[in-house]
Short mmCIF file of C-alpha atoms in Angstrom, two decimals:
data_model
loop_
_atom_site.label_atom_id
_atom_site.label_comp_id
_atom_site.label_asym_id
_atom_site.label_seq_id
_atom_site.Cartn_x
_atom_site.Cartn_y
_atom_site.Cartn_z
CA UNK O 17 -21.98 -16.30 -29.47
CA UNK O 18 -18.42 -15.89 -27.89
CA UNK O 19 -18.44 -12.78 -30.70
CA UNK O 20 -21.23 -11.45 -28.68
CA UNK O 21 -19.76 -11.97 -25.25
CA UNK O 22 -16.41 -10.40 -26.50
CA UNK O 23 -18.35 -7.33 -28.02
CA UNK O 24 -20.06 -6.88 -24.67
CA UNK O 25 -17.07 -7.04 -22.54
CA UNK O 26 -15.04 -4.37 -24.82
CA UNK O 27 -18.40 -1.95 -24.54
CA UNK O 28 -18.39 -2.46 -20.44
CA UNK O 29 -14.74 -2.06 -20.01
CA UNK O 30 -14.67 1.19 -22.15
CA UNK O 31 -17.66 2.49 -20.66
CA UNK O 32 -17.00 4.47 -17.67
CA UNK O 33 -18.06 2.80 -14.55
CA UNK O 34 -20.56 5.91 -13.76
CA UNK O 35 -22.39 5.77 -17.13
CA UNK O 36 -21.75 9.28 -18.17
CA UNK O 37 -18.68 11.56 -19.09
CA UNK O 38 -15.22 11.24 -17.37
CA UNK O 39 -15.52 14.03 -14.45
CA UNK O 40 -12.68 16.44 -14.53
CA UNK O 41 -9.53 15.67 -12.23
CA UNK O 42 -9.82 18.88 -9.81
CA UNK O 43 -6.43 18.66 -8.91
CA UNK O 44 -3.01 17.66 -10.57
CA UNK O 45 -0.53 15.01 -9.12
CA UNK O 46 1.89 16.63 -6.90
CA UNK O 47 -0.36 19.98 -6.66
CA UNK O 48 -0.35 21.16 -2.95
CA UNK O 49 -3.74 21.19 -1.49
CA UNK O 50 -5.44 22.43 1.33
CA UNK O 51 -7.78 19.68 3.46
CA UNK O 52 -10.48 21.49 4.76
CA UNK O 53 -11.52 19.26 7.73
CA UNK O 54 -8.07 19.45 9.23
CA UNK O 55 -6.94 22.86 8.29
CA UNK O 56 -3.53 21.73 6.89
CA UNK O 57 -1.75 21.10 3.36
CA UNK O 58 -0.55 18.10 1.81
CA UNK O 59 0.55 17.21 -1.77
CA UNK O 60 -2.20 14.95 -4.16
CA UNK O 61 -0.31 11.74 -4.88
CA UNK O 62 -2.96 9.66 -6.43
CA UNK O 63 -6.54 9.54 -7.78
CA UNK O 64 -8.96 6.95 -8.24
CA UNK O 65 -12.46 5.91 -9.19
CA UNK O 66 -13.87 4.99 -6.09
CA UNK O 67 -17.63 4.68 -4.56
CA UNK O 68 -19.04 6.38 -7.70
CA UNK O 69 -16.28 9.60 -7.26
CA UNK O 70 -12.66 10.53 -7.86
CA UNK O 71 -10.98 9.95 -4.50
CA UNK O 72 -7.89 11.82 -4.16
CA UNK O 73 -5.00 10.69 -2.32
CA UNK O 74 -3.19 13.38 -0.32
CA UNK O 75 -0.21 12.90 1.56
CA UNK O 76 0.04 15.01 4.55
CA UNK O 77 2.07 14.71 7.97
CA UNK O 78 3.50 11.35 6.98
CA UNK O 79 0.03 9.90 6.24
CA UNK O 80 -2.07 9.60 3.29
CA UNK O 81 -5.56 10.32 3.59
CA UNK O 82 -8.54 9.31 0.60
CA UNK O 83 -10.85 12.63 0.10
CA UNK O 84 -13.27 13.62 -2.38
CA UNK O 85 -13.41 16.84 -4.15
CA UNK O 86 -15.17 18.91 -1.63
CA UNK O 87 -12.85 17.87 0.86
CA UNK O 88 -9.90 19.71 -0.98
CA UNK O 89 -9.13 22.67 -2.31
CA UNK O 90 -6.12 23.06 -4.95
CA UNK O 91 -3.65 25.82 -4.78
CA UNK O 92 -2.25 25.67 -8.40
CA UNK O 93 0.85 24.78 -6.80
CA UNK O 94 2.88 21.90 -8.23
CA UNK O 95 5.67 20.62 -5.98
CA UNK O 96 8.83 19.98 -8.24
CA UNK O 97 9.95 16.19 -8.10
CA UNK O 98 12.68 14.17 -9.12
CA UNK O 99 9.83 11.47 -10.59
CA UNK O 100 8.51 11.13 -14.43
CA UNK O 101 5.08 11.97 -14.92
CA UNK O 102 2.87 9.43 -14.82
CA UNK O 103 2.54 7.47 -18.72
CA UNK O 104 -1.13 7.44 -18.33
CA UNK O 105 -3.95 9.64 -16.96
CA UNK O 106 -7.54 8.97 -15.85
CA UNK O 107 -9.47 8.21 -18.69
CA UNK O 108 -7.00 6.93 -21.05
CA UNK O 109 -7.86 4.22 -23.18
CA UNK O 110 -5.30 1.28 -22.89
CA UNK O 111 -4.57 -1.87 -23.94
CA UNK O 112 -3.61 -4.73 -21.24
CA UNK O 113 -0.38 -6.92 -22.15
CA UNK O 114 -1.94 -9.83 -20.30
CA UNK O 115 -2.78 -13.08 -22.29
CA UNK O 116 -5.56 -14.17 -20.01
CA UNK O 117 -8.24 -11.77 -20.72
CA UNK O 118 -10.46 -11.80 -24.14
CA UNK O 119 -11.05 -8.16 -24.28
CA UNK O 120 -7.98 -6.39 -23.73
CA UNK O 121 -9.20 -2.73 -23.86
CA UNK O 122 -9.73 -0.87 -20.41
CA UNK O 123 -10.00 2.57 -19.17
CA UNK O 124 -7.58 3.69 -16.72
CA UNK O 125 -9.34 4.44 -13.49
CA UNK O 126 -6.63 5.46 -11.37
CA UNK O 127 -3.08 6.73 -11.15
CA UNK O 128 -1.49 5.75 -7.67
CA UNK O 129 2.17 6.38 -6.56
CA UNK O 130 3.24 3.25 -4.59
CA UNK O 131 7.23 3.32 -3.71
CA UNK O 132 8.18 5.82 -6.24
CA UNK O 133 6.67 4.37 -8.93
CA UNK O 134 3.39 5.08 -10.94
CA UNK O 135 0.74 2.48 -11.08
CA UNK O 136 -2.42 2.34 -12.67
CA UNK O 137 -6.03 1.29 -11.76
CA UNK O 138 -7.98 -0.82 -14.24
CA UNK O 139 -11.41 -2.86 -14.05
CA UNK O 140 -10.23 -6.35 -14.74
CA UNK O 141 -14.11 -7.92 -14.13
CA UNK O 142 -17.36 -6.70 -14.49
CA UNK O 143 -19.10 -6.56 -11.28
CA UNK O 144 -21.70 -9.17 -12.42
CA UNK O 145 -18.69 -11.43 -13.16
CA UNK O 146 -16.66 -10.85 -9.65
CA UNK O 147 -18.91 -12.92 -7.50
CA UNK O 148 -19.28 -15.47 -9.88
CA UNK O 149 -15.62 -16.34 -10.68
CA UNK O 150 -14.65 -15.25 -7.27
CA UNK O 151 -12.21 -13.31 -7.78
CA UNK O 152 -11.98 -10.55 -5.17
CA UNK O 153 -9.68 -8.32 -7.09
CA UNK O 154 -11.89 -6.24 -9.59
CA UNK O 155 -9.24 -3.30 -9.84
CA UNK O 156 -5.95 -4.26 -9.46
CA UNK O 157 -2.89 -1.68 -9.67
CA UNK O 158 -0.86 -2.26 -12.85
CA UNK O 159 2.53 -1.42 -13.98
CA UNK O 160 3.26 0.73 -17.26
CA UNK O 161 4.94 -1.88 -18.47
CA UNK O 162 1.37 -3.85 -18.42
CA UNK O 163 -0.22 -1.47 -20.45
CA UNK O 164 -0.09 -0.01 -23.99
CA UNK O 165 -1.91 3.12 -25.18
CA UNK O 166 -4.90 2.76 -27.43
CA UNK O 167 -4.62 5.72 -30.22
CA UNK O 168 -8.06 6.79 -31.42
#
């Protein structure tokens, strides 16, 4: 029985939560973007799957706005930075280094810059288990050290 549960968990965590193909990211990290609502420019500093869409974190005027793909227009101009590129991208398959989870393979559902370090969003609990286990953190941020790339 536990083998079936493990297989079900693995299938859940490796299936995109939107149930279809992974949507394409419309702007690159550090790409200059035009924010249509305000008529201003900013730079993409993260992308996360949230509320059934990819949401882009855009740094502009000392604030970060979280916008959908229809609220920004990419310019194709990528800002130079001393930061290394993120090790993983949205949609990459990874293994968790944590020993407490039966199924360690996950999909990267987001890449976010926090204090000049890249962090990755992965789903830790299926939506059905979250209320049962009482864990409020279904999509935590994890560091590169916590993940290992899965080569297919």
